[in-house]
Each structure stands twice: as C-alpha cells, then as structure tokens.
Amino acid sequence: MESMEIDRGKAPSTEEEKKEGKAIVLVLVGLPGSGKSTFCDEVVKVYRRRPWVRVCQDTINKGKAGTKIQCLSAATNALKEGKNVIIDRCNINREQRADFLKLGSAQTEIHAVVLNLPTKLCISRSVERTEHEGNLYGVKAAAVVNQMLPKKELPKLSEGFNRITFCENETDVKEAIYLYASLGPLDSLPSGRFGHNKTDTTIQLGIMKFLKKKASDIIVEKVEEFVSRIGRARLILVDLSRESKILSLVKAKAAHRNIGRNKFFTFVGDITQLHSQGGLYCNVIANAANWRLKPGGGGVNAAIFKAAGPELEMATNESADCLRPGKSVVVPLPSSSSLFAKEGVTHVIHVLGPNMNPQRPDCLKDDYVQGSKILREAYSSLFEGFVSILESQGIVTPAKDDQKAKREGAHVSDSNKKQKGSEQSLKHGVKHWATWFQALYNVAMDPAKDENIVLEKTDDVVVINDAFPKAQKHFLVIARLDGLDSLADVCKEHVTLLKTMHDVGLKWVEKSLDENKSLTFRLGYHSVPSMKQLHLHVISQDFDSNHLKHKKHWNSFNTRFFLDSVNVIKELEDTGSVTLITDDFRSMELRCNRCRSAHPNLPRLKSHVRSCKAPFPADLLQNGRLFTSEGNA
C-alpha cells in the first residue's frame, strides 16, 4: 500500500492552538469479517487529542441492532459536539454510503477506509467467531458474505469522498489504524485515493457464476431419478436464506414434476442445527467440500467441520485424501463428534461440484456444458452414497444393477481411496445411531420394556406422558405401525389409524377434564417432528411448564407448524396425503395463543398467558379444534 502521510502544517500559534482542524467522518467499507469493529476499537482507544465516536448499526438501538436513520442521527449529534465519527457498517455499495456523504460540509471531511481483504479470510473469520454484536457467525455469516459479494461496489472519489484508503492486507490495515489514531486536532490528511485495490476473486465464484436455473433443473432431475430407490427415507434441500433463488426454483420445479413432499422438500435453516433449531432429524448431511477435503475456507464446509469437531477431519482422512469434481465420499461420523451427539448426524457425504474459479484446480472457465455434466455427476455420486448408507442399514434392498450403478457413479476415484474405512467402517458407524430421537419408536415397538411409563397400550397405539411436557397436561399417542415415522409417511390407508389415535387422545382429554375442568385441550401433529415414529400431541392450552424454555417450543405448538388432528384426517380423506408446513417457525413472532398479542421474549409471553382472559381466536374455535369440559370449543 502507498505510504500515507499526515500534513502537520506550520507550528500553531497560541491562538491557533485554541482552534481545531476539520472534523472527519470516516466511513468504513468491508464485508463481515473484514475487521471493521476491530479497526474502530483500535482507533477509539488510542486516540490522542482528536476525539472519535464509533457509530455501529448493530448496537445503535440501546445496545441492539438499529437503523441507518439512527446512525445518521448519532453521527450528526457527535459532529455538533465537536467529535469525529467512524461509521461501522458494511457500506458495500454506493447506495448504502450515499446518506453518510451528506454529512460533509465546509467544516467536515468525508473519508473512506476500504478493508478489501480476501473474501476467504472474511468468511473464515465470520464463521469461526463465537461472539458478534450483530449475532452474525457460523454458517449464517458465510451465507451473508456470499450474498453481499455480487452487490459489492468499491467507493470512488466521484461519490463525494475527500479521501479513500484501500487496505488489501493486515499490514495495510495496521497502517491505516495508526494513521487515524495519530491525528491531532490541527492535523489533516491529503485528499485523493491511496493504496491499491485489487479485483477480488470470491471463494464461491463457481457457485455464483454457475447459472442457478440450470443447477435447479439438474437437482430436480436427479432427485426424481433417485426417490424411487430410497425407500422410506427423504431428501431435503437446505438453505440459510428465505430469499434463496435456488431454493425457490427447486421447490417450484419439484412441485411441477409431482415429486411428493414425503420424499423431497426444501427447508430454510442451518444445516449444522437441523434438529436442535429446525426440528428435523437428518442422519446424513451433504457437505460442499473443497478438493483437498480440508476444514476452513468458508461457507458450509467450514461450518460443518467446525460443528462436527476434529472427529470429522480424522474420519475424512481415513476415507480419502482428495476429491475430483463430480465425485463424493461417504464418511461415517464417530459417536464422539458433537454433531453426532447434538444433532444425530451419523454420516457426512463430502461432494465436489464443478469449478469455475481460475485460482483452483480443474477450472472449467466458461465451459458450462462441461459444468452441467460434472454437476449431474456430483449429484449422482452424492445420492449413490446416500443409497449405500440406506442399504447398509437394511432400509432398502440393493437393486440387481446396483453394482453397475456404483461403478458408474463411484464416490471416490480409486487413486483417492485409502485402505482404511470402506464397508466395514460404514456399517460400524450405523450401530451408534443417537438414541434420543428413536425413543418413541422403541416404546411403540416394545411397550413391555417401558411399562413403567406406558399409560395405555392397544394393538394400534401406546399412550405416554411427554417426558418434557410443555403444559400442565401433555400426552403422546404413538402409532405402533412400523415404518410410519411421521405425517410425511401417511396415506389414505392410514385414515382409520389416525382416527383411532384421535379417539384415544379424546379419552385422555376427558380423564384430564374430570380432574380439572378449567383446562382446554388441542390435539395435533408437528409438521416435521423431532422424534421418530408418528405421534399425536394431546396438550392443554395453558402452556404452564418449566420445560417450555425456548421460542421454538412455543412456536411449534402455536403456529401453522402444528397441524390439528381433525384437519389432518379430513385432508387425508380428501386428497390421500397431508400438506406439511416446513416454514422456519423459529423466526416467527412470539404471540399469545388467545389474544394474539406479540411479546419480545418467552418469559414476558408466559407471564402474559397466565393472566390473559381473552377468548381463543375464531379460527381455533372452528371444526372442533379445541376441547373443554363443555365439549368442543
């Protein structure tokens, strides 16, 4: 970076010492993880005679995230008080910067420092940090960085800046910090453009350049090809962003091709927290790996390796050294991995798609014909790997031409395979399935082993108390039919069973109302349950329980995610299937189940619910969805 000098001017006279130079509004420009907040902290804490004020949108609203208007107001007030201002926002394009340039005047200069560090470094920092004022870390941070990249527009003097400094590495950043921290009240900096800005090649260039429309066609094509081979298993396409273009395209095309939601659906959430945050139990997850099969880099790869811990890296090293584009490798995850223990993930399938990045091996440049071919191969290899896991568990039976299919879609080239791993380790990994999400299945299949918790047992169902009740009364009516994991598996032939479950649930409602006539009950299913084996929730609507601790608990019973038993039965009779709601209910507002008022947190909501006397919403009072001592509400 070019040297930067402070213009100290002539030695000030006694009268001049009472005056001050022009104030500075320093606009930081950089992606998440580029070091903007660190830059601010360093300048503010070591300033000499020139006072600086940090204006950060993540904390502007009494320590919480605020708005640009609040930032502008705070900056204006600081300037009126004779202070200098550092704007700590991403400011990645002209539009985001425009309003701050209006702060310039005859007494105020507008400077920019561009933290134009490598994208890979920004993603790595964002993913690995554990504390951030804006709660931006982990895989979510990687996604945000990649979403910002196409919008990135480096600042120009023509926008109205007096001075722009480009920092391309850590040394440049340190020099810029020293420069602004050293400014005295009469010091000024030369106007103009300083430093060298390089063209930034993004770590996700291949994904961004590859046409999403074409990619979505290939995904749906391959899903359609493989769904007949996965038995009762399901495929789920996951993306962090609700605005994901690829997710919406795939969802629409899958519906157009009549691919059943009991076989394939899309989901918005963090792939490393599908159970704990999304209520899904996914035993196998796919990782968009790098060719070296190493942690780091950015995006999903870094997040998955971090969530799984060192066990995944060691298990990967035992399976393969590297990957070629279009190939995948199945890695059994040791039970000691935190991703196994917390989320129930037993296998990670590393897969490598086409590379359009000239800085990485096997770059295709702009050959999208070959890119499409490799992407097809990648999904074929990925799904073949998934099928091989299902076969090893006995969930599906190998087809006659399975050996040929495996040869054509080989997961790892022979040159990349290692002696260890293979079939034996694959089967070994399956033995250690996490037990928490199979608990209901085990009770249903062999109630005698858990007779101390079984309230009722018939040939069709088992009734137990929920082990972690979310209300005063919370029963589970569990179907005993093997292979019926959730509503995604039900069809018209199961109507009689669901009616039986409903009737048994009503019997326990009546017993509870005999004990406490003030209770109101609702019967229903979670669209995507957190535990294996179809089960009906019979739950009182007081939600007075110490086990109701998280927003996801409340919203799983009080949003569209909770499907009323009567509605499920009717839809099944009419259409032969049930429409599942896979919205991310975690992000929905916390609202009272009676008056529908919104509340900022769960303790406030629970306090309100205890005293709320409003009638239940009109929609809940229809079709026999609520049950009281006086009958249907």
Short mmCIF file of N, CA and C in Angstrom, two decimals, residues 227 229-236 262-264 395-396:
data_model
loop_
_atom_site.label_atom_id
_atom_site.label_comp_id
_atom_site.label_asym_id
_atom_site.label_seq_id
_atom_site.Cartn_x
_atom_site.Cartn_y
_atom_site.Cartn_z
N VAL A 227 -35.53 -40.88 -6.08
CA VAL A 227 -36.50 -41.04 -4.98
C VAL A 227 -37.09 -42.44 -4.91
N ARG A 229 -35.52 -45.08 -5.11
CA ARG A 229 -34.52 -46.01 -4.57
C ARG A 229 -34.24 -45.81 -3.08
N ILE A 230 -34.94 -44.86 -2.44
CA ILE A 230 -34.57 -44.53 -1.06
C ILE A 230 -35.58 -45.03 -0.03
N GLY A 231 -36.56 -45.82 -0.46
CA GLY A 231 -37.49 -46.40 0.50
C GLY A 231 -38.24 -45.35 1.28
N ARG A 232 -38.22 -45.47 2.62
CA ARG A 232 -38.94 -44.53 3.49
C ARG A 232 -38.13 -43.28 3.78
N ALA A 233 -36.91 -43.23 3.32
CA ALA A 233 -36.06 -42.07 3.59
C ALA A 233 -36.54 -40.86 2.80
N ARG A 234 -36.02 -39.68 3.16
CA ARG A 234 -36.39 -38.45 2.48
C ARG A 234 -35.15 -37.65 2.12
N LEU A 235 -35.29 -36.83 1.08
CA LEU A 235 -34.24 -35.90 0.68
C LEU A 235 -34.72 -34.49 1.01
N ILE A 236 -33.83 -33.69 1.58
CA ILE A 236 -34.18 -32.32 1.96
C ILE A 236 -33.11 -31.37 1.43
N ASN A 262 -43.43 -36.15 0.80
CA ASN A 262 -42.99 -37.20 1.71
C ASN A 262 -41.66 -37.81 1.28
N LYS A 263 -41.20 -37.43 0.08
CA LYS A 263 -39.92 -37.90 -0.44
C LYS A 263 -38.88 -36.79 -0.54
N PHE A 264 -39.35 -35.58 -0.83
CA PHE A 264 -38.40 -34.47 -1.05
C PHE A 264 -39.08 -33.15 -0.73
N ILE A 395 -32.53 -50.58 5.16
CA ILE A 395 -33.74 -49.81 4.87
C ILE A 395 -34.20 -50.06 3.44
N VAL A 396 -33.25 -50.22 2.53
CA VAL A 396 -33.58 -50.55 1.14
C VAL A 396 -32.76 -51.77 0.73
#
